[in-house]
XYZ file of C-alpha atoms in Angstrom:
725
model
C 28.671 29.519 237.816
C 30.806 27.219 239.950
C 27.714 25.438 241.322
C 26.432 24.795 237.827
C 29.801 23.451 236.774
C 29.894 21.081 239.740
C 26.321 19.931 239.159
C 27.003 19.099 235.545
C 30.312 17.391 236.228
C 32.199 19.853 234.071
C 35.881 19.860 233.210
C 38.210 22.618 234.328
C 37.985 25.932 232.509
C 41.270 27.209 231.116
C 42.518 30.234 233.033
C 43.131 32.232 229.865
C 39.943 31.116 228.203
C 41.773 28.988 225.621
C 41.980 29.674 221.917
C 39.657 28.848 219.067
C 40.994 28.006 215.657
C 38.927 30.135 213.318
C 40.726 29.047 210.131
C 38.389 27.138 207.792
C 39.037 23.422 207.807
C 37.935 20.603 205.546
C 35.233 18.341 206.905
C 35.431 14.552 206.923
C 33.001 14.623 203.996
C 35.297 16.952 202.041
C 38.172 14.525 202.543
C 36.011 11.652 201.345
C 34.843 13.614 198.303
C 38.419 14.381 197.277
C 39.448 10.765 197.831
C 36.824 9.271 195.514
C 36.300 12.090 193.001
C 39.796 13.536 192.656
C 39.964 16.007 189.767
C 36.170 16.191 189.369
C 35.443 18.416 192.372
C 36.236 21.956 193.351
C 35.864 24.091 196.437
C 32.627 25.964 195.888
C 33.629 29.278 197.428
C 36.339 29.681 194.779
C 33.792 30.818 192.183
C 33.203 34.040 194.109
C 36.937 34.468 194.544
C 37.582 34.507 190.803
C 34.385 35.925 189.352
C 34.993 39.600 190.040
C 32.872 41.657 187.654
C 32.832 39.003 184.939
C 29.189 38.348 184.032
C 29.591 34.672 183.161
C 27.644 31.605 184.320
C 29.036 29.565 187.188
C 29.616 26.573 184.950
C 32.045 28.619 182.831
C 34.088 29.605 185.873
C 33.967 26.100 187.321
C 35.096 24.693 183.997
C 38.232 26.793 184.312
C 38.632 26.010 188.014
C 38.239 22.334 187.181
C 41.169 22.657 184.787
C 43.498 24.409 187.205
C 42.197 24.188 190.809
C 40.461 20.792 191.159
C 42.555 19.764 194.134
C 42.546 19.709 197.930
C 46.122 20.983 198.096
C 46.026 24.630 199.194
C 49.105 25.626 197.197
C 47.646 24.085 194.028
C 44.323 25.807 194.663
C 45.914 29.228 195.110
C 48.037 28.772 191.996
C 44.937 27.646 190.100
C 42.953 30.672 191.261
C 45.669 33.013 190.033
C 45.768 31.208 186.693
C 42.016 31.454 186.248
C 42.036 35.114 187.259
C 44.742 35.744 184.696
C 42.764 33.929 181.995
C 39.644 35.936 182.791
C 41.587 39.204 182.912
C 43.277 38.568 179.572
C 40.644 36.675 177.598
C 37.161 37.335 178.961
C 35.515 40.058 176.914
C 33.848 42.815 178.914
C 31.340 44.619 176.754
C 32.767 48.041 177.652
C 36.264 46.866 176.643
C 35.291 45.291 173.342
C 37.142 47.889 171.269
C 40.343 47.214 173.210
C 40.007 43.476 172.537
C 39.360 44.125 168.845
C 42.548 46.163 168.782
C 44.500 43.294 170.343
C 43.165 40.901 167.689
C 44.113 43.317 164.900
C 47.581 44.085 166.222
C 48.478 40.497 167.099
C 46.704 38.919 164.172
C 45.236 36.180 166.403
C 43.881 36.344 169.961
C 41.978 33.962 172.278
C 38.752 35.177 173.881
C 35.946 33.877 176.127
C 32.582 34.953 174.764
C 29.040 33.745 174.118
C 28.751 32.746 170.484
C 25.559 32.233 168.490
C 25.319 31.127 164.871
C 22.704 31.773 162.190
C 22.378 30.521 158.627
C 22.660 33.214 155.956
C 20.430 31.653 153.292
C 21.295 34.335 150.754
C 24.987 33.481 150.730
C 24.532 29.859 151.928
C 26.956 30.255 154.839
C 26.834 30.051 158.627
C 27.704 33.266 160.411
C 28.617 33.754 164.075
C 27.799 36.637 166.384
C 29.937 37.334 169.458
C 27.724 38.763 172.211
C 30.351 40.610 174.256
C 32.813 41.460 171.512
C 30.023 42.950 169.431
C 30.997 41.518 166.055
C 28.872 39.502 163.643
C 29.016 37.958 160.203
C 31.999 35.756 161.152
C 32.070 32.692 158.880
C 31.709 29.322 160.640
C 32.293 26.057 158.787
C 29.522 23.454 158.591
C 31.549 20.867 160.517
C 31.747 23.130 163.572
C 28.011 23.791 163.464
C 27.295 20.093 163.051
C 29.462 19.231 166.062
C 27.882 21.928 168.231
C 24.248 22.473 167.087
C 23.371 24.518 170.190
C 25.277 27.369 168.582
C 22.183 27.758 166.410
C 19.788 28.139 169.352
C 20.486 30.511 172.208
C 24.256 30.509 171.878
C 27.078 28.800 173.752
C 29.958 30.098 175.870
C 33.181 29.230 174.076
C 36.941 29.602 174.057
C 37.660 31.032 170.628
C 40.743 32.020 168.654
C 39.754 34.995 166.539
C 41.882 36.330 163.671
C 41.797 39.633 161.773
C 42.453 40.026 158.055
C 41.237 43.096 156.216
C 40.318 43.073 152.515
C 39.099 45.714 150.091
C 35.818 43.828 149.641
C 33.354 45.505 152.040
C 31.092 42.458 151.898
C 33.735 40.234 153.503
C 34.081 40.338 157.277
C 37.668 40.960 158.428
C 37.067 38.668 161.434
C 38.010 35.023 161.027
C 37.211 32.201 163.432
C 40.460 30.275 163.924
C 39.138 27.741 166.462
C 36.124 27.249 168.692
C 35.821 25.092 171.820
C 32.585 25.093 173.828
C 33.162 25.309 177.567
C 31.927 21.854 178.520
C 33.357 18.409 179.135
C 33.809 15.966 176.294
C 33.753 12.718 178.274
C 33.698 11.160 181.752
C 33.805 7.724 183.421
C 30.213 6.772 184.281
C 31.120 3.388 185.769
C 33.643 5.125 188.002
C 30.890 7.519 189.086
C 28.659 4.606 190.122
C 31.472 2.826 191.950
C 32.347 5.977 193.877
C 28.680 6.599 194.766
C 28.620 3.257 196.582
C 31.338 4.525 198.943
C 29.002 7.226 200.343
C 26.051 6.924 202.697
C 22.760 8.427 201.549
C 23.174 11.416 203.877
C 26.732 12.022 202.660
C 25.658 11.787 199.018
C 22.771 14.222 199.466
C 25.163 16.666 201.143
C 27.622 16.262 198.260
C 24.881 17.117 195.758
C 23.834 20.132 197.850
C 27.430 21.370 197.949
C 27.650 20.829 194.184
C 24.684 23.169 193.731
C 26.571 25.615 195.940
C 24.618 25.373 199.203
C 25.768 24.561 202.724
C 23.849 21.380 203.662
C 23.956 22.280 207.352
C 21.458 25.068 206.637
C 18.819 22.654 205.314
C 16.735 19.862 206.800
C 16.083 16.619 204.970
C 12.912 17.890 203.294
C 14.588 21.167 202.370
C 17.410 19.246 200.703
C 14.983 17.142 198.675
C 13.150 20.268 197.510
C 16.440 21.666 196.217
C 17.280 18.396 194.455
C 13.891 18.247 192.699
C 15.114 21.277 190.759
C 17.708 18.944 189.177
C 15.214 16.334 187.946
C 14.571 18.134 184.609
C 18.273 17.645 183.792
C 18.163 13.904 184.469
C 14.646 13.057 183.246
C 13.344 13.557 179.718
C 10.197 15.608 179.163
C 9.755 16.416 182.841
C 7.306 19.234 183.550
C 7.994 21.138 186.766
C 6.488 24.242 188.349
C 7.762 26.269 191.303
C 5.850 29.243 192.650
C 6.895 31.073 195.791
C 8.218 34.300 197.316
C 10.995 36.331 195.717
C 14.655 35.669 196.417
C 14.559 31.900 196.971
C 16.838 31.005 194.043
C 14.127 29.509 191.826
C 15.847 30.324 188.535
C 19.508 30.050 189.594
C 19.971 26.395 188.675
C 18.557 26.822 185.186
C 20.783 29.773 184.326
C 23.992 28.890 186.166
C 24.137 25.180 186.868
C 24.347 23.428 183.514
C 25.370 24.158 179.928
C 22.396 22.012 178.902
C 19.743 24.336 180.327
C 18.274 27.513 178.893
C 16.506 30.164 180.989
C 14.222 32.562 179.145
C 11.777 35.195 180.284
C 8.182 34.036 180.223
C 7.227 37.110 178.249
C 9.752 36.463 175.465
C 8.392 33.098 174.309
C 7.012 32.596 170.825
C 6.048 29.467 168.912
C 8.950 29.809 166.414
C 11.471 30.442 169.189
C 10.291 27.559 171.327
C 9.182 24.914 168.835
C 9.670 25.502 165.103
C 9.789 28.307 162.582
C 7.450 27.267 159.766
C 8.956 29.791 157.338
C 12.408 28.184 157.328
C 11.874 24.873 159.147
C 14.384 25.711 161.873
C 13.827 23.925 165.176
C 13.336 25.966 168.320
C 14.748 25.644 171.821
C 13.086 22.325 172.674
C 15.011 20.650 169.874
C 18.453 21.511 171.254
C 18.286 21.998 175.022
C 17.666 19.441 177.744
C 15.844 21.972 179.923
C 13.908 25.057 178.910
C 12.968 27.148 181.948
C 10.533 30.068 181.912
C 11.485 32.772 184.385
C 8.978 35.268 185.796
C 6.203 33.022 184.566
C 3.620 34.243 187.059
C 1.481 37.335 186.542
C -2.289 37.237 186.127
C -2.437 40.085 183.638
C 0.404 38.962 181.395
C -0.513 38.711 177.755
C -0.122 35.211 176.330
C -0.304 33.635 172.907
C -3.214 31.166 172.831
C -1.557 29.232 169.994
C 1.570 28.861 172.117
C -0.449 27.532 175.053
C -2.166 24.962 172.828
C 1.025 23.670 171.234
C 2.727 23.622 174.632
C -0.094 21.513 176.092
C 0.289 18.994 173.276
C 4.069 18.891 173.657
C 3.956 18.455 177.442
C 1.496 15.562 177.088
C 2.821 13.792 173.982
C 6.435 14.996 173.645
C 5.640 16.154 170.118
C 4.503 19.200 168.181
C 3.310 19.841 164.639
C 5.019 21.695 161.812
C 2.419 21.960 159.114
C 1.650 18.360 158.138
C 4.731 16.973 159.887
C 4.884 15.978 163.560
C 8.190 16.417 165.368
C 9.360 15.139 168.730
C 11.753 16.530 171.347
C 13.079 15.638 174.802
C 13.381 19.003 176.520
C 11.953 19.270 180.022
C 9.815 22.316 180.778
C 10.213 24.317 183.989
C 7.961 27.200 185.046
C 9.085 29.463 187.893
C 7.389 32.563 189.200
C 6.729 34.685 192.255
C 3.662 34.636 194.456
C 2.202 37.778 195.992
C -0.032 36.183 198.630
C 0.414 33.767 201.524
C -0.544 30.120 201.178
C -3.642 30.330 203.419
C -4.819 33.408 201.498
C -4.538 31.562 198.181
C -6.251 28.483 199.609
C -9.086 30.549 201.062
C -9.740 32.742 198.022
C -8.601 30.737 195.000
C -5.911 28.081 194.533
C -2.135 27.673 194.530
C -1.977 28.354 190.762
C -3.771 31.678 191.180
C -0.716 33.753 190.146
C -0.434 32.200 186.668
C -1.548 34.087 183.546
C -5.167 33.393 182.677
C -4.381 31.244 179.638
C -2.217 28.951 181.744
C -4.723 28.830 184.612
C -6.290 25.980 182.686
C -6.891 22.443 184.040
C -5.733 20.862 180.782
C -2.388 22.687 180.963
C -1.915 22.202 184.714
C -2.663 18.490 184.473
C 0.506 18.101 182.382
C 2.678 19.196 185.328
C 4.441 16.360 187.126
C 5.475 18.142 190.332
C 4.773 21.409 192.130
C 7.663 22.641 194.284
C 6.149 24.607 197.192
C 8.393 27.648 196.886
C 7.017 29.124 200.104
C 8.902 26.398 201.998
C 12.264 27.476 200.540
C 14.206 30.038 202.549
C 15.259 33.360 201.069
C 18.872 32.969 199.999
C 21.334 34.400 202.541
C 25.118 34.581 202.495
C 25.559 31.932 205.200
C 23.630 29.423 203.065
C 26.436 29.171 200.499
C 28.929 26.343 200.785
C 32.682 26.563 201.238
C 32.980 22.778 200.978
C 33.787 20.621 197.982
C 31.298 19.749 195.276
C 31.311 18.411 191.753
C 32.618 20.685 189.051
C 29.318 21.776 187.565
C 30.217 20.669 184.072
C 31.101 17.171 185.308
C 27.811 16.575 187.132
C 25.906 18.155 184.238
C 27.331 15.527 181.871
C 26.569 12.749 184.361
C 22.951 13.850 184.621
C 22.634 14.178 180.856
C 23.889 10.635 180.339
C 21.245 9.260 182.720
C 18.364 10.735 180.720
C 18.400 7.484 178.729
C 17.668 5.388 181.859
C 14.318 4.646 183.470
C 14.142 3.913 187.206
C 10.397 4.461 187.546
C 9.575 0.859 188.491
C 12.176 0.410 191.228
C 9.598 0.813 194.002
C 7.341 -1.980 192.771
C 9.135 -4.771 194.622
C 8.106 -3.059 197.884
C 5.023 -0.888 197.220
C 1.988 -0.470 194.979
C 0.214 2.795 194.175
C -3.474 3.348 194.876
C -5.714 1.684 192.289
C -7.731 4.841 191.556
C -4.658 6.940 190.679
C -5.107 7.936 187.033
C -2.595 7.287 184.272
C -1.532 10.930 184.164
C -1.120 11.075 187.957
C 0.844 7.833 187.836
C 3.123 9.195 185.100
C 3.870 12.277 187.202
C 4.701 10.181 190.248
C 6.822 7.775 188.199
C 8.876 10.481 186.523
C 9.632 12.247 189.809
C 10.479 8.952 191.505
C 12.732 7.933 188.606
C 14.510 11.297 188.694
C 15.142 11.146 192.442
C 16.372 7.563 192.137
C 18.882 8.604 189.474
C 20.056 11.521 191.580
C 20.281 9.732 194.935
C 20.689 6.045 194.104
C 22.161 5.765 190.594
C 23.863 2.535 191.730
C 20.386 1.167 192.638
C 21.368 0.250 196.190
C 18.459 1.701 198.172
C 16.676 0.181 201.144
C 12.897 -0.178 201.337
C 12.791 2.756 203.778
C 14.818 4.978 201.415
C 12.602 4.052 198.477
C 9.492 4.764 200.551
C 10.809 8.232 201.405
C 11.184 9.360 197.804
C 8.006 7.568 196.665
C 6.015 9.447 199.284
C 7.714 12.709 198.290
C 6.921 12.067 194.601
C 3.261 11.391 195.369
C 2.996 14.586 197.418
C 4.316 16.746 194.579
C 1.773 15.361 192.104
C -1.037 15.524 194.682
C -0.381 19.242 195.131
C -1.002 19.695 191.403
C -4.142 17.555 191.291
C -5.751 18.987 194.414
C -5.530 22.495 192.964
C -6.987 21.347 189.637
C -9.979 19.968 191.570
C -10.627 23.503 192.810
C -10.650 24.835 189.251
C -12.559 22.008 187.553
C -15.260 20.362 189.674
C -15.901 17.753 186.960
C -12.532 16.073 187.513
C -12.654 12.913 189.583
C -11.088 13.093 193.022
C -8.142 10.801 193.676
C -7.062 8.974 196.804
C -3.301 9.513 196.840
C -1.190 6.974 198.680
C 0.535 3.622 198.459
C 0.413 0.184 199.960
C 3.393 -1.895 201.086
C 3.423 -5.386 199.600
C 1.483 -7.416 202.128
C 0.802 -4.333 204.284
C -1.860 -1.701 204.930
C -2.777 1.478 203.091
C -0.687 4.639 203.661
C -2.286 7.906 202.590
C -0.202 10.903 201.525
C -1.017 14.516 202.293
C 0.683 17.768 201.367
C 2.247 19.889 204.069
C -0.114 22.818 203.483
C -3.028 20.395 203.789
C -1.821 19.492 207.281
C -1.146 23.122 208.195
C -4.398 24.647 206.902
C -6.941 21.794 206.715
C -9.997 24.067 206.811
C -8.888 26.222 203.884
C -7.304 23.346 201.952
C -10.499 21.301 201.867
C -12.923 24.185 201.592
C -13.099 24.061 197.798
C -13.162 20.293 197.374
C -15.906 18.983 195.119
C -18.970 17.461 196.689
C -17.950 14.033 195.379
C -14.729 14.018 197.376
C -16.403 12.538 200.418
C -13.819 14.120 202.648
C -14.398 13.864 206.359
C -13.260 17.469 206.532
C -16.463 18.559 204.810
C -18.515 17.101 207.615
C -16.221 18.729 210.143
C -16.615 22.077 208.463
C -20.373 21.676 208.443
C -20.293 21.034 212.146
C -18.120 24.084 212.651
C -20.537 26.189 210.631
C -23.432 24.974 212.747
C -21.435 25.730 215.873
C -20.898 29.285 214.698
C -24.488 30.082 215.664
C -23.912 29.139 219.278
C -24.049 31.750 222.016
C -21.570 32.109 224.857
C -19.527 29.078 225.829
C -21.569 26.696 227.983
C -24.964 27.811 226.687
C -27.245 27.398 223.678
C -29.596 30.131 222.351
C -33.266 29.230 222.604
C -36.526 31.152 222.124
C -39.088 31.272 224.968
C -42.294 30.264 223.132
C -44.523 32.036 225.694
C -42.823 35.447 225.445
C -41.002 35.230 222.125
C -37.751 36.378 223.746
C -34.333 34.719 223.686
C -33.283 32.809 226.765
C -30.066 30.975 227.563
C -30.200 27.333 228.588
C -27.160 26.478 230.641
C -25.495 23.177 229.775
C -22.526 21.555 231.441
C -19.527 21.488 229.099
C -16.940 18.894 230.126
C -13.311 19.920 230.125
C -11.589 18.847 226.910
C -9.632 15.632 227.272
C -5.936 15.954 226.491
C -4.617 13.820 223.667
C -2.680 10.677 224.534
C -0.443 8.973 222.000
C 2.104 9.892 219.314
C 2.083 12.706 216.776
C 4.552 13.399 213.945
C 5.179 16.800 212.398
C 6.721 17.429 208.969
C 9.774 19.489 208.181
C 8.998 23.074 207.097
C 5.597 23.032 208.833
C 4.500 26.292 210.459
C 1.879 27.134 213.047
C 3.437 25.136 215.906
C 4.581 26.418 219.285
C 5.334 25.241 222.804
C 2.064 26.912 223.764
C 0.032 24.428 221.717
C 2.347 21.423 221.971
C 3.348 21.503 225.645
C 1.508 24.058 227.758
C -1.832 22.190 228.025
C 0.097 19.358 229.702
C 2.152 21.636 231.972
C -0.703 23.726 233.375
C -1.243 23.156 237.070
C 2.126 21.466 237.576
C 4.320 22.673 240.429
C 7.271 20.438 239.539
C 8.568 19.917 236.013
C 11.536 17.843 234.827
C 13.153 18.426 231.444
C 15.719 15.905 230.191
C 17.554 17.376 227.205
C 21.300 16.776 226.822
C 21.584 19.458 224.158
C 21.027 22.823 225.812
C 24.380 24.153 224.664
C 24.102 26.654 221.847
C 22.520 30.096 222.133
C 19.425 29.129 220.121
C 18.909 26.122 222.422
C 19.131 28.406 225.434
C 16.580 30.674 223.800
C 14.236 27.683 223.380
C 14.495 26.980 227.104
C 13.850 30.629 227.996
C 10.736 30.697 225.798
C 9.339 27.595 227.514
C 10.069 29.005 230.976
C 8.468 32.324 230.003
C 5.278 30.545 228.916
C 5.163 28.617 232.195
C 5.688 31.848 234.143
C 2.927 33.695 232.287
C 0.446 30.842 232.782
C 0.884 30.464 236.557
C -0.440 32.656 239.353
C 2.209 35.336 240.085
C 2.097 34.311 243.761
C 2.925 30.661 242.973
C 6.377 29.139 242.609
C 7.381 26.268 240.341
C 10.358 23.960 240.637
C 11.930 23.240 237.252
C 14.670 20.613 237.025
C 16.874 20.668 233.908
C 19.005 17.613 233.146
C 21.561 18.315 230.428
C 25.216 17.826 229.446
C 28.195 20.145 229.119
C 30.184 20.949 226.013
C 33.552 19.171 225.910
C 35.590 22.050 224.484
C 36.620 24.394 227.334
C 35.847 27.631 225.508
C 32.377 26.507 224.421
C 31.725 25.021 227.869
C 32.488 28.372 229.451
C 29.924 30.107 227.226
C 27.355 27.391 227.949
C 27.759 27.774 231.712
C 27.409 31.547 231.451
C 24.234 31.122 229.428
C 22.699 28.612 231.871
C 23.595 30.797 234.830
C 21.793 33.787 233.273
C 18.734 31.635 232.563
C 18.624 30.404 236.178
C 18.812 33.954 237.520
C 16.206 35.281 235.101
C 13.744 32.464 235.860
C 14.089 33.035 239.611
C 12.791 36.580 239.171
C 9.593 35.155 237.654
C 8.952 32.609 240.424
C 10.531 29.594 238.722
C 13.347 27.881 240.558
C 15.572 26.178 238.005
C 17.971 23.461 239.171
C 20.507 22.143 236.658
C 22.001 18.662 236.887
C 23.866 16.217 234.678
C 21.585 14.132 232.488
C 22.231 10.433 233.187
C 20.101 9.243 230.276
C 22.298 9.970 227.254
C 20.325 11.111 224.205
C 16.708 10.639 225.337
C 14.688 13.840 225.644
C 11.496 14.094 227.652
C 9.401 16.101 230.126
C 7.695 14.826 233.291
C 5.276 16.722 235.542
C 3.938 16.109 239.043
C 0.442 16.054 237.502
C 1.143 12.665 235.948
C 2.205 13.490 232.385
C 5.315 12.328 230.555
C 6.034 13.884 227.162
C 8.675 12.156 225.042
C 10.351 14.734 222.770
C 12.079 13.376 219.690
C 14.254 16.480 219.306
C 13.817 17.970 222.742
C 13.028 21.662 222.587
C 15.139 22.095 219.449
C 12.289 21.740 216.941
C 12.696 25.018 215.045
C 14.890 25.549 212.017
C 17.791 27.950 212.072
C 17.094 31.463 210.850
C 19.191 34.561 210.265
C 18.011 35.828 213.655
C 17.365 39.389 212.517
C 15.143 41.529 214.717
C 12.725 42.081 211.861
C 12.123 38.362 211.375
C 8.552 37.649 212.547
C 9.678 34.249 213.765
C 11.650 36.010 216.481
C 8.407 37.325 217.944
C 6.135 34.305 217.583
C 7.089 30.647 217.408
C 4.181 29.764 215.123
C 5.785 31.859 212.359
C 8.900 29.672 212.339
C 9.449 26.576 210.228
C 10.076 23.407 212.188
C 12.359 20.459 211.654
C 10.771 17.020 211.333
C 9.995 15.700 214.826
C 7.629 13.594 216.867
C 6.003 13.941 220.302
C 4.484 11.191 222.458
C 2.079 12.064 225.289
C 1.831 9.459 228.066
C -0.513 9.600 231.066
C 1.413 7.954 233.894
C -1.054 8.628 236.726
């Protein structure tokens, strides 16, 4: 290890190994968040600390934490946690303790509780009556002023702080329970101009990380594309009448935001929807969920064999297209966004090969007219299964605060902000354009509410918005061959055309384009035809022919030139699968006896693993009797303890490679941050991220990505292949 240390120009290792401070510390971003949003943010790990066995939404707990623990002072936080715990212990109603709480109300005469309250009109007696979900009481009289101030009490119910009184009378028709006061758990006001001014103090990366922490996730566990996919889930809260679908594997947190994030969203089971519940009850004229909630989300929406109400599908199609629905002879309008989330049971290539990406939907919804109303399709298969290390311990907005901010921006329209830089393709239909515009407007409100975005930043979210709508339209083309194909893309003002593809289109081009209509004119069709013709070929290097004199098959030998290696630059998208060093690098390393790798970041264990996997591929490709010289240029960690671990790791790699006929020399990289490979066969490969192209995973032994690189998701990166000799 001493030789490695000398070669890398390392600093002295502490004799006792040093100490590592394992206490959690605030990041620079956390300090900045507290500086500009004091009182409106809370440490996100506190929710778990206070929740216990209280089955309440996160926004209820964060409302309380925002009252007592919205600070960066540890003493204040701890005092606030104890206060909130005390409030929950004394006032939150557990269903199995409802009789005890009733007793407290009776004995004290008046008692404050936290419960979910819903209100219904008793037409017979012409009064409003409340039902308390946890306490288990009903028929409690509510005055008209309270109902008028909080109409959501009539639809779905609202979590509230209530003072309940008890007064018994001899009249059995009169409820002994009296509502003394009711306060919904949500903010009443906020400073929007202050929000915009504070946003300007953050970079785009910092702001995205703040939003991720506000949702409850650790931004370090997500790449840029992964962060944007999470933030698309917020667009229905900030954009009126936004129609979103997310289908993907179980356990990726598809429904969490709609049940926990905002008091303005309602999550219902897809099987519990009826026309009266969702739109209007014709018998009494009462509006349904869309009239009171900003977001109505349908959980467990997928399922081919689920029974559906055809009338509901028809009225939903009209509402999603026109923002209105009929009640007899009267037409009503609403602003609720519609979100559909469900699980998939097949892989993406399987769905593309055998059907389409909407294949899991109930038959009545597997309808081009319904699907064409969707503005964006979140590819749920790109979202990681939620793991404990993905949750944030940093600071984020108190959920109720950001929920009110997003609600206030529903009145704004940012859909034209790209037009000073870009124009959409001329053959994009009105409905496609609307989908792109609404997604773009929503992302602009979320990321750049102060409207200070560069052309590059605007291009990023415009491209992302186009991709989400293209995913919808491409699948509709598989279902309905009569629909006209669309060329999705944009054109910079005064520039050339830029086409947009979906990630699964790049990953599985053969399957993705297999069901395109004949009018699409896709080059892929011609390629597939050529591949089909090639399938009849015999062994490599020969073509089957029939001897006309004998009628028997003969082989005509033809000379097949060696394939020419690609020269130039290639970019790969975040979350893409199917990539490996074997396909990216090994064709250029074969035959080399000397290889140089310049990568200053071979420090962490996963980076060492990347190096080992490359060396193992080189070793397996060479003749066992040959030896290869491999020169690694890298840099040492600055912290003594981490440097010691790095040197141990590199030493083990050197020894292991030597046993396989690869002599690894390690030296200090003089080039700073550039990462590249050079071979004695004349190739130079410039690596944007070095070998560190794969996303972090939980590293469990049963993760298929641990066995094969092509099963891992990658980070966004580029590779340039240069022939130097």
